Amino acid sequence: MTLDSHLEYRAGELFCEGVSLSELAVQFGTPVYIYSQAAIEVNLHRLQSDLASLPFLPCYSVKANSNLSILRFLRESGCGFDIVSGGELIRVLRAGANPATVVYSGVGKTAGEMDAALRAGILMFNVESAGELDLLGNRARALGTRAPISVRINPGVEAETHPYISTGQAIHKFGVPAEEAVELYRKAAAAPEFKPCGVSCHIGSQIVDATPFMKAFNEIHDFAVALRADGLPLEYLDLGGGFGIRYSDERPLDFLELADGLATRLRGTPYKLIVEPGRSMVGNAGLLLSRVLYLKRNQQKNFIVVDAGMNDLVRPSLYGSFHEIVPARQKPAGSMLADVVGPICETGDFLARDREMPEVRPGELVAILTAGAYGFSLASNYNSRPRPPEVWVHGNTAKLVRRRETLEEMIRPEEA
Ligand code: LLP
């Protein structure tokens, strides 16, 4: 296992940038999410430099990690946003986003959410059904405005990833088939309450092969070209997100290879590219720091019981995802095969299974790595556990960017 560059052992102590994890645990308690600014910077700069030759707008996918400090930082670094709810709209506006850089995806937009986004003046709605287009038209008319739209095409592209996060085939609820999309654009072009401005797709998440992205891109590109020949020029080609990263030993998506392919297709065309990266911006920048509570052993197995559970990080339970777990203090050789489990009353509450772990003891700290994306954003209060705090590390400084939820805060909405 090679650690990302923002993490390193110094004299046996694991540091995130210039701050030791043991110090962070003392200051903020455990479990706690830790984010590295330097890592986010590296991720974003890589994307920006790989696509530098193209007119393009990175719209960070807020669902991956919607902490306001992350949103503010990405906004200041030149990102727009991909949102999927009225709640995410409020967050990006609070983070100071220019609404003209916000795209709105999702199959279940409500009238209230549409109104809020129309009033804010977002860049475009990625429309996912005929019913949604009708409602959006009604809302735009009622508000005396025009709705900028792109239709999300389901390109029928198979992408190798977990079935729960694959989205680009006919068995999935997302987007519409190209033939239906043509009808939706015709309808939109004929009605003054719409402003067709793009075409979009999103084929899934954690995809490490460039080929399916190119297939999907070719599909939306050719679609836009055909529409233009039909008298309907569009400005944006939105490829969605889904760029895969390294959790264990997989080869992450070679974004440069994809960027080269996109550049070849886009050069000399009138289109601007939009991408919606989430995980690839923040995934490796975050870790979940947790303390070992107990060691248990039965006839078959060793269990390392830690103070973080599936309510804090659900990915291993939900998708069987692998997250590297390392000790905050390096140990002399000596390892044990164990399940790393949380305090939640479910067998599915594990962070690792049958993992070769260093011989940790109760009271010691472990870091669950690559937890910056879909970590806190999927956290819950299951088993009435308050959600953990989030801490932002930059150089030698650490700042609390979300405090630990209190038991009182958790219960208050239920009291009369
Ligand atoms: N755009 C759209 C329309 C999306 O639905 C998604 C993710 C993204 C962009 C960002 O995808 P990314 O670049 O982060 O792969 N909870 C799962 C992942 C769910 C992804 C949902 N959609 C996980 O923990 O792996």
Tab-separated table of C-alpha atoms and ligand atoms in Angstrom:
chain	number	residue	atom	x	y	z
A	1	MET	CA	0.000	0.000	0.000
A	2	THR	CA	1.460	3.378	-0.987
A	3	LEU	CA	-0.016	6.319	0.877
A	4	ASP	CA	-1.224	9.409	-0.979
A	5	SER	CA	1.248	12.252	-0.812
A	6	HIS	CA	-0.642	14.209	1.869
A	7	LEU	CA	-0.239	11.268	4.275
A	8	GLU	CA	3.047	10.073	5.705
A	9	TYR	CA	4.563	8.419	8.756
A	10	ARG	CA	7.010	10.644	10.568
A	11	ALA	CA	8.937	8.849	13.284
A	12	GLY	CA	6.206	6.230	13.251
A	13	GLU	CA	3.318	8.721	13.636
A	14	LEU	CA	0.835	9.169	10.795
A	15	PHE	CA	0.523	12.767	9.650
A	16	CYS	CA	-2.071	14.376	7.397
A	17	GLU	CA	-0.085	17.211	5.822
A	18	GLY	CA	1.643	18.791	8.857
A	19	VAL	CA	-0.693	17.521	11.570
A	20	SER	CA	-0.444	14.248	13.458
A	21	LEU	CA	-3.588	12.148	13.619
A	22	SER	CA	-3.054	11.450	17.327
A	23	GLU	CA	-3.190	15.193	17.999
A	24	LEU	CA	-6.361	15.510	15.949
A	25	ALA	CA	-7.986	12.716	17.940
A	26	VAL	CA	-7.134	14.472	21.210
A	27	GLN	CA	-8.430	17.799	19.936
A	28	PHE	CA	-11.635	16.670	18.220
A	29	GLY	CA	-12.405	13.214	19.613
A	30	THR	CA	-13.236	10.131	17.540
A	31	PRO	CA	-14.734	9.121	15.225
A	32	VAL	CA	-13.845	12.148	13.121
A	33	TYR	CA	-13.543	12.868	9.399
A	34	ILE	CA	-10.279	14.563	8.373
A	35	TYR	CA	-9.903	16.312	4.998
A	36	SER	CA	-6.663	17.473	3.378
A	37	GLN	CA	-6.796	20.697	1.392
A	38	ALA	CA	-3.553	19.798	-0.400
A	39	ALA	CA	-5.078	16.563	-1.705
A	40	ILE	CA	-8.177	18.323	-3.045
A	41	GLU	CA	-5.930	20.896	-4.709
A	42	VAL	CA	-3.873	18.190	-6.414
A	43	ASN	CA	-7.035	16.455	-7.678
A	44	LEU	CA	-8.586	19.608	-9.067
A	45	HIS	CA	-5.383	20.918	-10.632
A	46	ARG	CA	-4.849	17.594	-12.363
A	47	LEU	CA	-8.335	17.735	-13.884
A	48	GLN	CA	-7.887	21.374	-14.871
A	49	SER	CA	-4.520	20.793	-16.493
A	50	ASP	CA	-5.597	17.602	-18.274
A	51	LEU	CA	-8.547	19.438	-19.828
A	52	ALA	CA	-6.770	22.778	-20.214
A	53	SER	CA	-6.915	22.679	-24.013
A	54	LEU	CA	-10.733	22.501	-23.998
A	55	PRO	CA	-13.479	24.970	-23.198
A	56	PHE	CA	-14.840	23.218	-20.145
A	57	LEU	CA	-16.572	23.740	-16.831
A	58	PRO	CA	-15.986	21.325	-13.939
A	59	CYS	CA	-19.261	21.069	-11.990
A	60	TYR	CA	-18.333	19.367	-8.716
A	61	SER	CA	-20.947	16.765	-7.800
A	62	VAL	CA	-22.109	17.977	-4.414
A	63	LYS	CA	-23.481	14.626	-3.231
A	64	ALA	CA	-19.952	13.215	-2.870
A	65	ASN	CA	-19.219	15.579	0.008
A	66	SER	CA	-21.413	18.591	0.582
A	67	ASN	CA	-19.565	20.243	3.473
A	68	LEU	CA	-19.789	24.024	2.974
A	69	SER	CA	-16.047	24.481	3.397
A	70	ILE	CA	-15.358	22.032	0.589
A	71	LEU	CA	-17.946	23.747	-1.619
A	72	ARG	CA	-16.464	27.183	-0.876
A	73	PHE	CA	-12.955	25.986	-1.568
A	74	LEU	CA	-13.923	24.391	-4.892
A	75	ARG	CA	-15.941	27.451	-5.907
A	76	GLU	CA	-12.950	29.697	-5.212
A	77	SER	CA	-10.813	27.309	-7.280
A	78	GLY	CA	-13.049	27.684	-10.350
A	79	CYS	CA	-15.672	24.941	-10.013
A	80	GLY	CA	-19.352	25.090	-10.757
A	81	PHE	CA	-21.659	22.490	-9.217
A	82	ASP	CA	-23.839	19.506	-10.055
A	83	ILE	CA	-26.791	19.381	-7.654
A	84	VAL	CA	-29.639	16.911	-7.186
A	85	SER	CA	-31.967	18.546	-4.666
A	86	GLY	CA	-33.268	21.788	-3.231
A	87	GLY	CA	-31.025	21.109	-0.242
A	88	GLU	CA	-27.920	20.970	-2.412
A	89	LEU	CA	-29.061	24.177	-4.157
A	90	ILE	CA	-29.194	25.965	-0.796
A	91	ARG	CA	-25.742	24.637	0.047
A	92	VAL	CA	-24.075	25.825	-3.168
A	93	LEU	CA	-25.751	29.241	-2.951
A	94	ARG	CA	-24.630	29.517	0.670
A	95	ALA	CA	-21.113	28.656	-0.520
A	96	GLY	CA	-21.300	31.632	-2.871
A	97	ALA	CA	-21.765	29.739	-6.153
A	98	ASN	CA	-22.586	31.697	-9.269
A	99	PRO	CA	-25.952	30.117	-10.217
A	100	ALA	CA	-24.899	30.297	-13.865
A	101	THR	CA	-22.402	27.510	-13.108
A	102	VAL	CA	-24.928	25.098	-11.553
A	103	VAL	CA	-26.481	22.098	-13.314
A	104	TYR	CA	-29.370	20.229	-11.730
A	105	SER	CA	-29.610	16.427	-12.247
A	106	GLY	CA	-31.955	13.786	-10.794
A	107	VAL	CA	-35.085	11.839	-11.726
A	108	GLY	CA	-37.368	13.199	-9.003
A	109	LYS	CA	-37.274	17.006	-9.025
A	110	THR	CA	-40.345	18.488	-7.342
A	111	ALA	CA	-42.226	21.681	-8.297
A	112	GLY	CA	-40.846	23.449	-5.224
A	113	GLU	CA	-37.280	22.481	-6.085
A	114	MET	CA	-37.770	23.586	-9.703
A	115	ASP	CA	-39.113	26.963	-8.563
A	116	ALA	CA	-36.118	27.535	-6.304
A	117	ALA	CA	-33.673	26.662	-9.092
A	118	LEU	CA	-35.565	28.770	-11.676
A	119	ARG	CA	-35.573	31.748	-9.318
A	120	ALA	CA	-31.870	31.297	-8.625
A	121	GLY	CA	-31.138	31.268	-12.387
A	122	ILE	CA	-29.137	28.049	-12.731
A	123	LEU	CA	-27.211	27.098	-15.880
A	124	MET	CA	-29.444	24.145	-16.822
A	125	PHE	CA	-31.801	21.424	-15.692
A	126	ASN	CA	-30.732	17.963	-16.810
A	127	VAL	CA	-34.215	16.670	-17.584
A	128	GLU	CA	-34.799	12.944	-17.070
A	129	SER	CA	-38.378	12.314	-18.288
A	130	ALA	CA	-41.297	13.666	-20.331
A	131	GLY	CA	-43.282	14.230	-17.124
A	132	GLU	CA	-40.467	16.297	-15.649
A	133	LEU	CA	-40.273	18.427	-18.815
A	134	ASP	CA	-44.021	19.130	-18.598
A	135	LEU	CA	-43.867	20.168	-14.972
A	136	LEU	CA	-40.765	22.292	-15.549
A	137	GLY	CA	-42.558	24.076	-18.435
A	138	ASN	CA	-45.552	24.784	-16.181
A	139	ARG	CA	-43.341	26.133	-13.414
A	140	ALA	CA	-41.352	28.360	-15.814
A	141	ARG	CA	-44.596	29.770	-17.256
A	142	ALA	CA	-46.015	30.367	-13.778
A	143	LEU	CA	-42.873	32.259	-12.788
A	144	GLY	CA	-42.747	34.167	-16.091
A	145	THR	CA	-39.312	32.847	-16.937
A	146	ARG	CA	-37.594	30.371	-19.264
A	147	ALA	CA	-36.135	27.058	-18.147
A	148	PRO	CA	-32.686	26.270	-19.581
A	149	ILE	CA	-32.646	22.542	-20.304
A	150	SER	CA	-30.534	19.657	-21.350
A	151	VAL	CA	-32.000	16.183	-21.712
A	152	ARG	CA	-30.106	13.392	-19.973
A	153	ILE	CA	-29.684	10.598	-22.475
A	154	ASN	CA	-29.295	7.059	-21.247
A	155	PRO	CA	-26.626	5.980	-23.723
A	156	GLY	CA	-26.969	2.232	-23.246
A	157	VAL	CA	-23.333	1.914	-22.231
A	158	GLU	CA	-22.237	-0.845	-19.927
A	159	ALA	CA	-19.651	0.233	-17.369
A	160	GLU	CA	-17.847	-2.116	-15.041
A	161	THR	CA	-18.651	-1.048	-11.501
A	162	HIS	CA	-20.890	-2.012	-8.580
A	163	PRO	CA	-24.451	-2.615	-9.896
A	164	TYR	CA	-25.912	-0.066	-7.430
A	165	ILE	CA	-23.866	2.752	-8.961
A	166	SER	CA	-24.068	1.848	-12.660
A	167	THR	CA	-26.569	4.130	-14.386
A	168	GLY	CA	-26.208	4.082	-18.166
A	169	GLN	CA	-28.271	1.098	-19.313
A	170	ALA	CA	-31.940	0.492	-20.094
A	171	ILE	CA	-32.496	-1.353	-16.801
A	172	HIS	CA	-31.651	1.839	-14.914
A	173	LYS	CA	-34.088	4.597	-13.972
A	174	PHE	CA	-31.869	7.382	-15.281
A	175	GLY	CA	-32.184	9.522	-18.401
A	176	VAL	CA	-34.249	8.732	-21.502
A	177	PRO	CA	-33.432	6.767	-24.673
A	178	ALA	CA	-32.059	8.884	-27.537
A	179	GLU	CA	-35.243	8.450	-29.634
A	180	GLU	CA	-37.365	9.870	-26.844
A	181	ALA	CA	-34.874	12.662	-26.232
A	182	VAL	CA	-35.391	13.870	-29.843
A	183	GLU	CA	-39.102	14.256	-29.107
A	184	LEU	CA	-38.413	16.142	-25.897
A	185	TYR	CA	-36.093	18.588	-27.682
A	186	ARG	CA	-38.698	19.128	-30.445
A	187	LYS	CA	-41.278	19.912	-27.822
A	188	ALA	CA	-38.924	22.210	-25.934
A	189	ALA	CA	-37.825	24.018	-29.099
A	190	ALA	CA	-41.441	24.781	-29.960
A	191	ALA	CA	-42.359	26.198	-26.547
A	192	PRO	CA	-41.184	29.658	-25.430
A	193	GLU	CA	-40.803	28.624	-21.774
A	194	PHE	CA	-37.795	26.444	-22.578
A	195	LYS	CA	-34.273	27.295	-23.603
A	196	PRO	CA	-32.592	24.085	-24.866
A	197	CYS	CA	-28.897	24.564	-24.226
A	198	GLY	CA	-27.221	21.198	-23.740
A	199	VAL	CA	-27.324	17.441	-23.783
A	200	SER	CA	-26.109	15.303	-20.907
A	201	CYS	CA	-25.375	11.788	-19.665
A	202	HIS	CA	-23.873	10.064	-16.635
A	203	ILE	CA	-23.040	6.381	-16.944
A	204	GLY	CA	-22.150	5.456	-13.378
A	205	SER	CA	-19.592	5.908	-10.647
A	206	GLN	CA	-16.120	4.538	-9.814
A	207	ILE	CA	-15.408	3.608	-13.450
A	208	VAL	CA	-11.689	3.158	-14.108
A	209	ASP	CA	-11.766	2.431	-17.855
A	210	ALA	CA	-11.886	5.350	-20.316
A	211	THR	CA	-13.686	3.367	-23.043
A	212	PRO	CA	-17.274	3.603	-21.706
A	213	PHE	CA	-16.851	7.344	-21.156
A	214	MET	CA	-15.752	7.802	-24.771
A	215	LYS	CA	-18.674	5.706	-25.987
A	216	ALA	CA	-21.110	7.819	-24.001
A	217	PHE	CA	-19.448	11.027	-25.093
A	218	ASN	CA	-19.606	10.015	-28.746
A	219	GLU	CA	-23.292	9.304	-28.326
A	220	ILE	CA	-24.164	12.733	-26.871
A	221	HIS	CA	-21.819	14.484	-29.292
A	222	ASP	CA	-23.371	12.836	-32.347
A	223	PHE	CA	-26.795	13.508	-30.924
A	224	ALA	CA	-26.008	17.228	-30.585
A	225	VAL	CA	-24.595	17.347	-34.112
A	226	ALA	CA	-27.788	15.785	-35.504
A	227	LEU	CA	-29.944	18.255	-33.580
A	228	ARG	CA	-27.885	21.142	-34.916
A	229	ALA	CA	-28.434	19.897	-38.479
A	230	ASP	CA	-32.130	19.886	-37.585
A	231	GLY	CA	-31.927	23.561	-36.658
A	232	LEU	CA	-31.464	23.232	-32.901
A	233	PRO	CA	-27.983	24.306	-31.844
A	234	LEU	CA	-26.913	23.335	-28.315
A	235	GLU	CA	-23.967	24.775	-26.419
A	236	TYR	CA	-23.060	22.227	-23.714
A	237	LEU	CA	-22.103	18.561	-23.777
A	238	ASP	CA	-22.324	17.285	-20.205
A	239	LEU	CA	-20.494	13.983	-19.736
A	240	GLY	CA	-21.468	13.567	-16.062
A	241	GLY	CA	-19.027	12.223	-13.476
A	242	GLY	CA	-17.974	8.776	-12.343
A	243	PHE	CA	-14.199	8.979	-12.757
A	244	GLY	CA	-12.741	6.084	-10.785
A	245	ILE	CA	-10.042	6.401	-8.120
A	246	ARG	CA	-7.713	3.989	-6.308
A	247	TYR	CA	-9.059	2.381	-3.143
A	248	SER	CA	-6.674	-0.577	-3.043
A	249	ASP	CA	-4.623	-1.795	-5.972
A	250	GLU	CA	-6.938	-0.876	-8.855
A	251	ARG	CA	-5.520	1.356	-11.565
A	252	PRO	CA	-7.397	4.677	-11.317
A	253	LEU	CA	-8.939	6.134	-14.458
A	254	ASP	CA	-6.253	7.582	-16.704
A	255	PHE	CA	-7.948	10.921	-17.034
A	256	LEU	CA	-5.338	12.206	-19.453
A	257	GLU	CA	-6.212	9.385	-21.864
A	258	LEU	CA	-9.879	10.362	-21.636
A	259	ALA	CA	-9.033	14.056	-21.989
A	260	ASP	CA	-7.025	13.336	-25.155
A	261	GLY	CA	-9.969	11.452	-26.631
A	262	LEU	CA	-12.370	14.241	-25.753
A	263	ALA	CA	-10.032	16.908	-27.137
A	264	THR	CA	-9.782	15.084	-30.444
A	265	ARG	CA	-13.558	14.965	-30.764
A	266	LEU	CA	-14.190	18.502	-29.530
A	267	ARG	CA	-11.502	20.437	-31.379
A	268	GLY	CA	-13.075	22.830	-33.868
A	269	THR	CA	-16.633	22.173	-32.665
A	270	PRO	CA	-18.873	24.822	-31.096
A	271	TYR	CA	-19.419	22.802	-27.910
A	272	LYS	CA	-18.367	23.433	-24.345
A	273	LEU	CA	-17.695	20.409	-22.182
A	274	ILE	CA	-19.161	19.979	-18.707
A	275	VAL	CA	-17.936	17.250	-16.348
A	276	GLU	CA	-19.446	16.427	-12.957
A	277	PRO	CA	-16.658	14.847	-10.885
A	278	GLY	CA	-17.423	14.035	-7.265
A	279	ARG	CA	-15.333	11.165	-5.899
A	280	SER	CA	-12.241	12.037	-7.956
A	281	MET	CA	-12.107	15.492	-6.326
A	282	VAL	CA	-12.467	14.503	-2.681
A	283	GLY	CA	-12.319	10.711	-2.252
A	284	ASN	CA	-8.640	10.269	-1.417
A	285	ALA	CA	-8.564	13.615	0.427
A	286	GLY	CA	-10.569	12.312	3.370
A	287	LEU	CA	-10.077	9.732	6.097
A	288	LEU	CA	-12.171	8.581	8.998
A	289	LEU	CA	-10.176	8.457	12.220
A	290	SER	CA	-11.445	5.947	14.747
A	291	ARG	CA	-10.349	4.490	18.077
A	292	VAL	CA	-10.145	0.789	18.867
A	293	LEU	CA	-12.569	-0.054	21.672
A	294	TYR	CA	-12.165	-3.794	22.130
A	295	LEU	CA	-10.589	-6.893	20.689
A	296	LYS	CA	-12.746	-10.008	20.548
A	297	ARG	CA	-11.948	-13.484	19.497
A	298	ASN	CA	-14.214	-16.501	19.025
A	299	GLN	CA	-13.664	-20.040	17.689
A	300	GLN	CA	-13.379	-18.682	14.161
A	301	LYS	CA	-12.444	-15.078	14.040
A	302	ASN	CA	-10.779	-12.019	15.466
A	303	PHE	CA	-12.825	-8.859	15.717
A	304	ILE	CA	-11.415	-5.377	16.137
A	305	VAL	CA	-14.283	-3.308	17.520
A	306	VAL	CA	-13.800	0.387	16.713
A	307	ASP	CA	-15.862	3.466	17.581
A	308	ALA	CA	-16.893	4.187	13.943
A	309	GLY	CA	-19.706	2.195	12.392
A	310	MET	CA	-21.847	1.870	9.308
A	311	ASN	CA	-23.759	4.989	10.330
A	312	ASP	CA	-20.505	6.952	9.921
A	313	LEU	CA	-19.225	5.191	6.787
A	314	VAL	CA	-21.712	2.913	5.035
A	315	ARG	CA	-19.757	2.065	1.875
A	316	PRO	CA	-18.323	-1.286	3.044
A	317	SER	CA	-21.769	-2.436	4.261
A	318	LEU	CA	-23.720	-1.127	1.283
A	319	TYR	CA	-21.423	-1.930	-1.642
A	320	GLY	CA	-18.869	-4.262	-0.101
A	321	SER	CA	-16.348	-1.486	-0.755
A	322	PHE	CA	-12.718	-1.798	0.249
A	323	HIS	CA	-11.147	0.938	2.377
A	324	GLU	CA	-7.536	0.638	3.451
A	325	ILE	CA	-7.186	0.799	7.259
A	326	VAL	CA	-3.862	1.822	8.758
A	327	PRO	CA	-2.705	2.469	12.318
A	328	ALA	CA	-2.068	6.051	13.424
A	329	ARG	CA	1.123	4.808	15.083
A	330	GLN	CA	3.260	2.405	13.100
A	331	LYS	CA	3.817	-0.891	14.879
A	332	PRO	CA	6.737	-3.237	14.802
A	333	ALA	CA	5.927	-6.275	12.658
A	334	GLY	CA	3.104	-8.461	13.909
A	335	SER	CA	-0.251	-8.802	12.285
A	336	MET	CA	-3.592	-10.506	12.739
A	337	LEU	CA	-6.389	-11.572	10.429
A	338	ALA	CA	-9.495	-9.780	11.637
A	339	ASP	CA	-12.828	-8.178	10.862
A	340	VAL	CA	-12.881	-4.495	11.717
A	341	VAL	CA	-16.385	-3.833	13.016
A	342	GLY	CA	-18.383	-0.955	14.477
A	343	PRO	CA	-20.742	-0.686	17.456
A	344	ILE	CA	-23.969	-0.972	15.388
A	345	CYS	CA	-26.290	-3.886	16.042
A	346	GLU	CA	-26.083	-5.452	12.587
A	347	THR	CA	-23.849	-8.142	11.175
A	348	GLY	CA	-23.489	-5.883	8.125
A	349	ASP	CA	-21.765	-3.286	10.281
A	350	PHE	CA	-18.164	-3.785	9.242
A	351	LEU	CA	-15.407	-1.604	7.850
A	352	ALA	CA	-13.228	-4.506	6.734
A	353	ARG	CA	-13.584	-8.278	6.592
A	354	ASP	CA	-10.903	-10.926	6.849
A	355	ARG	CA	-8.268	-8.218	6.689
A	356	GLU	CA	-4.603	-8.643	7.581
A	357	MET	CA	-4.311	-5.903	10.213
A	358	PRO	CA	-1.397	-4.772	12.366
A	359	GLU	CA	-1.786	-6.011	15.931
A	360	VAL	CA	-3.663	-3.029	17.335
A	361	ARG	CA	-4.751	-2.711	20.961
A	362	PRO	CA	-7.730	-1.054	22.624
A	363	GLY	CA	-7.224	2.707	22.860
A	364	GLU	CA	-5.111	2.885	19.696
A	365	LEU	CA	-6.174	4.821	16.617
A	366	VAL	CA	-6.835	3.587	13.101
A	367	ALA	CA	-7.363	5.652	9.944
A	368	ILE	CA	-9.901	4.411	7.419
A	369	LEU	CA	-8.578	5.836	4.182
A	370	THR	CA	-10.153	7.216	1.001
A	371	ALA	CA	-13.302	8.168	2.882
A	372	GLY	CA	-13.674	11.740	1.605
A	373	ALA	CA	-16.385	10.877	-0.934
A	374	TYR	CA	-19.734	9.366	0.059
A	375	GLY	CA	-18.491	9.121	3.630
A	376	PHE	CA	-20.013	11.880	5.721
A	377	SER	CA	-22.605	12.647	3.011
A	378	LEU	CA	-24.101	9.166	3.541
A	379	ALA	CA	-23.764	9.221	7.324
A	380	SER	CA	-26.885	8.711	9.404
A	381	ASN	CA	-28.105	8.673	12.999
A	382	TYR	CA	-28.759	4.930	12.941
A	383	ASN	CA	-28.684	3.442	16.442
A	384	SER	CA	-29.159	7.046	17.636
A	385	ARG	CA	-25.529	7.880	17.088
A	386	PRO	CA	-24.728	11.562	16.524
A	387	ARG	CA	-22.894	12.179	13.263
A	388	PRO	CA	-19.128	12.764	13.529
A	389	PRO	CA	-17.359	16.103	13.166
A	390	GLU	CA	-15.392	17.121	10.071
A	391	VAL	CA	-11.954	18.708	10.245
A	392	TRP	CA	-10.079	20.587	7.519
A	393	VAL	CA	-6.304	20.280	7.469
A	394	HIS	CA	-4.109	22.776	5.658
A	395	GLY	CA	-0.357	22.661	6.261
A	396	ASN	CA	0.163	22.712	10.018
A	397	THR	CA	-3.343	23.878	10.851
A	398	ALA	CA	-6.539	21.988	11.564
A	399	LYS	CA	-9.944	23.655	11.603
A	400	LEU	CA	-13.301	22.245	12.635
A	401	VAL	CA	-15.617	22.647	9.622
A	402	ARG	CA	-18.548	20.796	11.137
A	403	ARG	CA	-18.853	20.160	14.827
A	404	ARG	CA	-19.945	16.855	16.261
A	405	GLU	CA	-23.707	16.578	16.404
A	406	THR	CA	-24.971	16.540	19.988
A	407	LEU	CA	-27.445	14.061	21.444
A	408	GLU	CA	-29.796	16.989	22.113
A	409	GLU	CA	-29.696	18.176	18.478
A	410	MET	CA	-30.466	14.682	17.329
A	411	ILE	CA	-33.573	14.340	19.493
A	412	ARG	CA	-34.977	17.883	19.400
A	413	PRO	CA	-37.002	17.630	16.118
A	414	GLU	CA	-39.120	14.908	17.734
A	415	GLU	CA	-40.109	16.955	20.744
A	416	ALA	CA	-43.421	18.779	20.652
B	1	LLP	N1	-23.317	13.229	-11.856
B	1	LLP	C1	-24.420	12.514	-11.599
B	1	LLP	C2	-25.643	12.757	-12.357
B	1	LLP	C3	-24.367	11.512	-10.604
B	1	LLP	O1	-25.458	10.776	-10.351
B	1	LLP	C4	-23.170	11.281	-9.879
B	1	LLP	C5	-23.086	10.249	-8.826
B	1	LLP	C6	-22.056	12.096	-10.179
B	1	LLP	C7	-22.164	13.056	-11.181
B	1	LLP	C8	-20.747	11.962	-9.448
B	1	LLP	O2	-20.165	10.715	-9.607
B	1	LLP	P1	-18.650	10.477	-9.066
B	1	LLP	O3	-17.739	11.354	-9.863
B	1	LLP	O4	-18.630	10.854	-7.642
B	1	LLP	O5	-18.421	9.036	-9.266
B	1	LLP	N2	-22.590	6.315	-3.021
B	1	LLP	C9	-21.840	5.659	-4.074
B	1	LLP	C10	-21.707	6.525	-5.306
B	1	LLP	C11	-23.036	7.044	-5.834
B	1	LLP	C12	-22.877	7.915	-7.052
B	1	LLP	C13	-24.136	8.599	-7.401
B	1	LLP	N3	-24.062	9.512	-8.502
B	1	LLP	C14	-20.478	5.234	-3.513
B	1	LLP	O6	-20.218	5.448	-2.337
B	1	LLP	O7	-19.677	4.641	-4.238
